[in-house]
Tab-separated table of C-alpha atoms and ligand atoms in Angstrom:
chain	number	residue	atom	x	y	z
A	1	MET	CA	51.097	306.817	24.216
A	2	ASP	CA	52.325	303.457	25.422
A	3	ILE	CA	55.634	302.675	23.719
A	4	ASP	CA	56.389	299.147	22.580
A	5	TRP	CA	59.965	299.230	23.742
A	6	ASN	CA	60.632	295.861	22.144
A	7	GLU	CA	60.425	297.443	18.739
A	8	ILE	CA	63.372	299.849	18.977
A	9	LEU	CA	65.866	300.671	16.269
A	10	VAL	CA	68.937	302.690	17.219
A	11	ALA	CA	70.394	304.385	14.123
A	12	SER	CA	73.878	305.591	15.053
A	13	ASP	CA	76.416	307.669	13.178
A	14	TYR	CA	80.035	306.424	13.234
A	15	ASP	CA	82.706	309.162	13.090
A	16	ARG	CA	82.701	311.157	16.373
A	17	THR	CA	79.696	309.191	17.578
A	18	LEU	CA	80.512	305.477	17.867
A	19	ALA	CA	84.228	306.167	17.363
A	20	ASN	CA	86.359	309.147	18.291
A	21	GLU	CA	88.904	311.165	16.336
A	22	GLU	CA	91.591	310.722	19.012
A	23	SER	CA	91.672	306.980	18.293
A	24	ASN	CA	91.667	307.646	14.528
A	25	PHE	CA	88.103	306.340	14.460
A	26	VAL	CA	89.045	302.823	15.564
A	27	ILE	CA	86.084	301.743	17.673
A	28	SER	CA	86.762	300.751	21.291
A	29	PRO	CA	86.183	297.143	22.471
A	30	ILE	CA	83.809	298.418	25.196
A	31	VAL	CA	81.550	299.963	22.552
A	32	VAL	CA	81.798	296.865	20.309
A	33	GLN	CA	80.746	294.630	23.198
A	34	LYS	CA	77.741	296.821	24.130
A	35	VAL	CA	76.478	297.228	20.559
A	36	ASN	CA	76.772	293.476	19.899
A	37	GLU	CA	74.880	292.731	23.162
A	38	PHE	CA	72.208	295.314	22.242
A	39	SER	CA	71.831	294.004	18.667
A	40	LYS	CA	70.822	290.578	20.024
A	41	LYS	CA	67.663	292.088	21.580
A	42	TYR	CA	66.897	295.218	19.538
A	43	LYS	CA	67.924	296.605	16.146
A	44	PHE	CA	71.135	298.627	15.844
A	45	VAL	CA	72.132	300.171	12.520
A	46	VAL	CA	75.407	301.993	11.829
A	47	VAL	CA	74.674	304.955	9.502
A	48	SER	CA	77.872	306.553	8.213
A	49	GLY	CA	79.324	308.559	5.364
A	50	ARG	CA	82.141	306.033	5.204
A	51	GLU	CA	82.749	303.243	2.695
A	52	LYS	CA	82.488	299.566	3.692
A	53	LYS	CA	86.234	298.968	3.176
A	54	PHE	CA	87.030	301.531	5.884
A	55	MET	CA	84.346	300.235	8.261
A	56	ASP	CA	85.843	296.741	7.920
A	57	LYS	CA	89.214	298.156	9.070
A	58	LEU	CA	87.966	300.479	11.803
A	59	ALA	CA	85.032	298.590	13.318
A	60	VAL	CA	86.549	295.104	13.652
A	61	GLY	CA	84.212	292.770	15.553
A	62	LEU	CA	81.216	295.124	15.418
A	63	ARG	CA	78.054	293.143	14.520
A	64	PRO	CA	75.149	295.590	14.088
A	65	THR	CA	71.832	294.533	12.545
A	66	ALA	CA	72.797	296.424	9.379
A	67	TRP	CA	75.188	298.971	7.911
A	68	ILE	CA	73.894	302.007	6.012
A	69	LEU	CA	76.997	303.455	4.393
A	70	GLU	CA	78.204	306.082	1.936
A	71	ASN	CA	75.802	308.467	3.654
A	72	GLY	CA	72.651	306.517	2.879
A	73	SER	CA	73.579	305.283	-0.636
A	74	LEU	CA	74.170	301.653	0.352
A	75	ILE	CA	72.571	299.182	2.767
A	76	PHE	CA	74.435	296.046	3.861
A	77	PHE	CA	71.963	293.693	5.534
A	78	ASP	CA	71.444	289.924	5.720
A	79	ASN	CA	74.555	289.331	3.554
A	80	LYS	CA	73.042	291.444	0.780
A	81	GLU	CA	73.977	294.890	-0.602
A	82	PHE	CA	71.272	297.349	-1.674
A	83	VAL	CA	72.247	300.340	-3.843
A	84	LEU	CA	69.843	303.244	-3.298
A	85	CYS	CA	70.301	305.244	-6.493
A	86	GLU	CA	69.311	305.161	-10.162
A	87	LYS	CA	71.592	303.903	-12.975
A	88	SER	CA	71.603	307.469	-14.336
A	89	TRP	CA	73.893	308.436	-11.418
A	90	PHE	CA	76.618	306.190	-12.756
A	91	GLU	CA	75.909	306.694	-16.467
A	92	ARG	CA	75.604	310.503	-16.469
A	93	ASP	CA	75.439	312.550	-13.280
A	94	ARG	CA	78.590	311.299	-11.537
A	95	LYS	CA	80.584	311.691	-14.765
A	96	LYS	CA	79.454	315.344	-15.082
A	97	ILE	CA	80.382	316.012	-11.463
A	98	ILE	CA	83.857	314.523	-11.921
A	99	GLU	CA	84.376	316.785	-14.944
A	100	ILE	CA	83.529	319.825	-12.766
A	101	LEU	CA	85.845	318.639	-9.977
A	102	ASP	CA	88.704	318.083	-12.438
A	103	ASN	CA	88.223	321.636	-13.741
A	104	LEU	CA	88.346	322.878	-10.119
A	105	LYS	CA	91.511	320.812	-9.634
A	106	ALA	CA	89.779	319.422	-6.544
A	107	LYS	CA	91.144	316.382	-4.710
A	108	TYR	CA	88.470	313.715	-4.490
A	109	SER	CA	87.993	309.983	-4.063
A	110	ILE	CA	85.163	307.800	-5.279
A	111	GLY	CA	83.274	305.156	-3.325
A	112	ARG	CA	80.824	302.572	-4.659
A	113	VAL	CA	78.352	305.477	-5.160
A	114	ILE	CA	79.568	308.578	-3.331
A	115	ILE	CA	82.292	311.149	-4.117
A	116	TYR	CA	84.391	312.435	-1.196
A	117	ILE	CA	86.056	315.820	-1.324
A	118	ASP	CA	88.495	316.646	1.474
A	119	GLY	CA	88.653	320.169	2.854
A	120	TYR	CA	85.757	321.619	0.839
A	121	GLY	CA	83.294	321.976	3.725
A	122	SER	CA	84.185	325.667	3.871
A	123	LYS	CA	84.391	326.243	0.089
A	124	LEU	CA	80.941	325.047	-0.885
A	125	ASP	CA	80.325	327.958	-3.242
A	126	MET	CA	82.961	326.448	-5.556
A	127	LEU	CA	80.803	323.356	-5.798
A	128	ARG	CA	77.476	325.062	-6.615
A	129	ASP	CA	77.533	323.909	-10.290
A	130	ILE	CA	77.420	320.370	-9.016
A	131	GLU	CA	73.915	320.772	-7.652
A	132	LYS	CA	72.473	320.253	-11.120
A	133	TYR	CA	73.665	316.631	-10.980
A	134	GLY	CA	73.821	315.683	-7.295
A	135	ARG	CA	73.576	316.910	-3.732
A	136	ILE	CA	76.344	318.059	-1.378
A	137	GLU	CA	76.493	316.858	2.220
A	138	VAL	CA	78.912	318.405	4.705
A	139	ASN	CA	80.525	316.658	7.670
A	140	ARG	CA	82.637	319.208	9.565
A	141	ASN	CA	85.270	320.242	6.971
A	142	ASP	CA	84.666	317.412	4.507
A	143	ALA	CA	82.079	317.405	1.757
A	144	MET	CA	80.400	314.410	0.137
A	145	ILE	CA	78.550	314.415	-3.157
A	146	LEU	CA	75.585	312.082	-3.411
A	147	PRO	CA	72.824	311.263	-5.863
A	148	LYS	CA	69.821	313.593	-5.441
A	149	GLY	CA	67.328	312.312	-2.861
A	150	VAL	CA	69.926	310.221	-0.992
A	151	ASP	CA	70.810	310.950	2.633
A	152	LYS	CA	71.137	309.075	5.923
A	153	GLY	CA	67.410	309.422	6.683
A	154	VAL	CA	66.368	308.002	3.306
A	155	GLY	CA	68.719	305.081	3.921
A	156	VAL	CA	67.113	304.289	7.294
A	157	LEU	CA	63.573	304.571	5.857
A	158	LYS	CA	64.568	302.134	3.094
A	159	PHE	CA	65.887	299.741	5.744
A	160	LYS	CA	62.547	300.039	7.607
A	161	GLU	CA	60.742	299.121	4.360
A	162	LEU	CA	63.076	296.180	3.673
A	163	THR	CA	62.514	294.721	7.158
A	164	GLY	CA	58.915	295.846	7.789
A	165	PHE	CA	60.126	297.525	10.997
A	166	LYS	CA	57.278	299.461	12.673
A	167	GLY	CA	58.798	300.500	15.987
A	168	LYS	CA	60.514	303.600	17.344
A	169	ILE	CA	63.700	305.025	15.808
A	170	ILE	CA	66.313	306.521	18.106
A	171	ALA	CA	68.933	308.475	16.120
A	172	VAL	CA	72.367	309.244	17.600
A	173	GLY	CA	74.686	311.714	15.899
A	174	ASP	CA	77.245	314.507	16.115
A	175	SER	CA	77.322	316.717	13.027
A	176	GLU	CA	75.723	318.210	9.915
A	177	ASN	CA	75.270	314.992	7.968
A	178	ASP	CA	73.162	313.662	10.868
A	179	TYR	CA	70.357	316.221	10.403
A	180	ALA	CA	68.861	313.768	7.912
A	181	LEU	CA	68.998	311.027	10.552
A	182	PHE	CA	67.265	313.278	13.063
A	183	ARG	CA	64.599	314.138	10.485
A	184	ILE	CA	63.241	310.596	10.493
A	185	ALA	CA	63.816	309.806	14.187
A	186	ASP	CA	61.250	309.538	17.007
A	187	ILE	CA	63.971	310.434	19.500
A	188	LYS	CA	67.043	312.508	18.623
A	189	VAL	CA	70.197	311.965	20.676
A	190	ALA	CA	73.316	314.131	20.409
A	191	VAL	CA	76.568	312.818	21.862
A	192	ALA	CA	78.299	315.225	24.299
A	193	ASN	CA	80.889	316.197	21.626
A	194	ALA	CA	78.285	317.022	18.948
A	195	ILE	CA	78.307	320.409	17.225
A	196	PRO	CA	76.046	322.974	18.997
A	197	GLN	CA	73.460	323.008	16.179
A	198	ILE	CA	72.894	319.265	16.608
A	199	LYS	CA	72.705	319.551	20.393
A	200	GLU	CA	70.140	322.344	20.021
A	201	ILE	CA	67.616	320.160	18.192
A	202	ALA	CA	68.314	316.962	20.176
A	203	ASP	CA	65.796	315.534	22.681
A	204	ILE	CA	68.714	314.169	24.717
A	205	VAL	CA	72.408	315.097	24.978
A	206	THR	CA	74.533	312.311	26.454
A	207	GLU	CA	76.785	312.934	29.473
A	208	LYS	CA	79.706	311.209	27.815
A	209	PRO	CA	81.236	311.829	24.362
A	210	ASN	CA	81.497	309.491	21.369
A	211	GLY	CA	81.075	305.741	21.887
A	212	LEU	CA	80.625	306.010	25.663
A	213	GLY	CA	77.696	308.318	24.978
A	214	VAL	CA	76.120	305.656	22.772
A	215	VAL	CA	76.802	303.031	25.482
A	216	GLU	CA	74.971	305.320	27.949
A	217	ILE	CA	71.835	305.222	25.767
A	218	LEU	CA	72.035	301.480	25.054
A	219	ASP	CA	72.404	300.732	28.785
A	220	LYS	CA	69.311	302.845	29.560
A	221	ILE	CA	67.263	300.971	26.957
A	222	LEU	CA	68.550	297.554	28.077
A	223	SER	CA	67.748	298.365	31.727
A	224	GLY	CA	64.251	299.638	30.772
A	225	ASN	CA	65.016	303.165	32.005
A	226	PHE	CA	65.096	305.004	28.688
A	227	GLY	CA	61.451	305.795	28.011
A	228	LYS	CA	61.091	307.736	31.254
A	229	GLU	CA	63.542	310.383	30.029
A	230	VAL	CA	61.555	311.787	27.169
A	231	ASP	CA	57.817	312.007	26.619
A	232	ILE	CA	57.487	310.448	23.189
A	233	HIS	CA	54.295	311.538	21.529
B	1	LIG	O1	82.295	311.759	6.940
B	1	LIG	C1	82.535	310.536	6.845
B	1	LIG	O2	83.119	310.000	5.918
B	1	LIG	C2	82.045	309.619	7.939
B	1	LIG	O3	81.452	310.327	8.892
B	1	LIG	P1	80.181	309.835	9.721
B	1	LIG	O4	80.431	308.391	10.152
B	1	LIG	O5	80.201	310.812	10.852
B	1	LIG	O6	78.979	309.965	8.808
B	2	LIG	MG1	79.761	311.786	12.521
């Protein structure tokens, strides 16, 4: 099938994809420059579990087409904010979940929508009661609690609807909370430092880790050499 390479949307994770742990997730100027250049010609969306206030600190100067944050709960696009969950999350479900977490004496923090629990990735059984009211998403050893039906893939599909985008989606990620991104992608890219399970299902694994891996993909698209790599059905 002939691909309209003008209609490309790269949906990229942030932690350990655009930015690496060694730099405390502060994005490098080389990656900022490439993403900003790319976003002038194609669509580039940052899709992260993080809150906007942290992205503002860590990704200074980054100008993607849109931000899909709190793991798909919020879209920041065209100077507007879209909240992708029902009122019942705030009025009932999140309150119930916080009660359970307080009983577990768990340490948590609350975003605009999401609840972050540090160090519970390996103790998920303690959180099973929560699944009546929300869904748990793991990212390495951290767990996030989201409204049911919300994940990174749902966030990107909502963005497609908002913008009427009809082209190809290239997802780039590194860990468990990027499965949802891969689910809705035409091409799945794992950065070199991704967990093995993500690499296994990827169409492409980059040579370089983190942001330089993303730059590798963006350069291939910009130079018109990307489509040759994978036969997209
Ligand atoms: O887990 C987080 O808070 C952020 O992680 P992500 O950017 O890899 O989704
Ligand atoms: Mg990540």
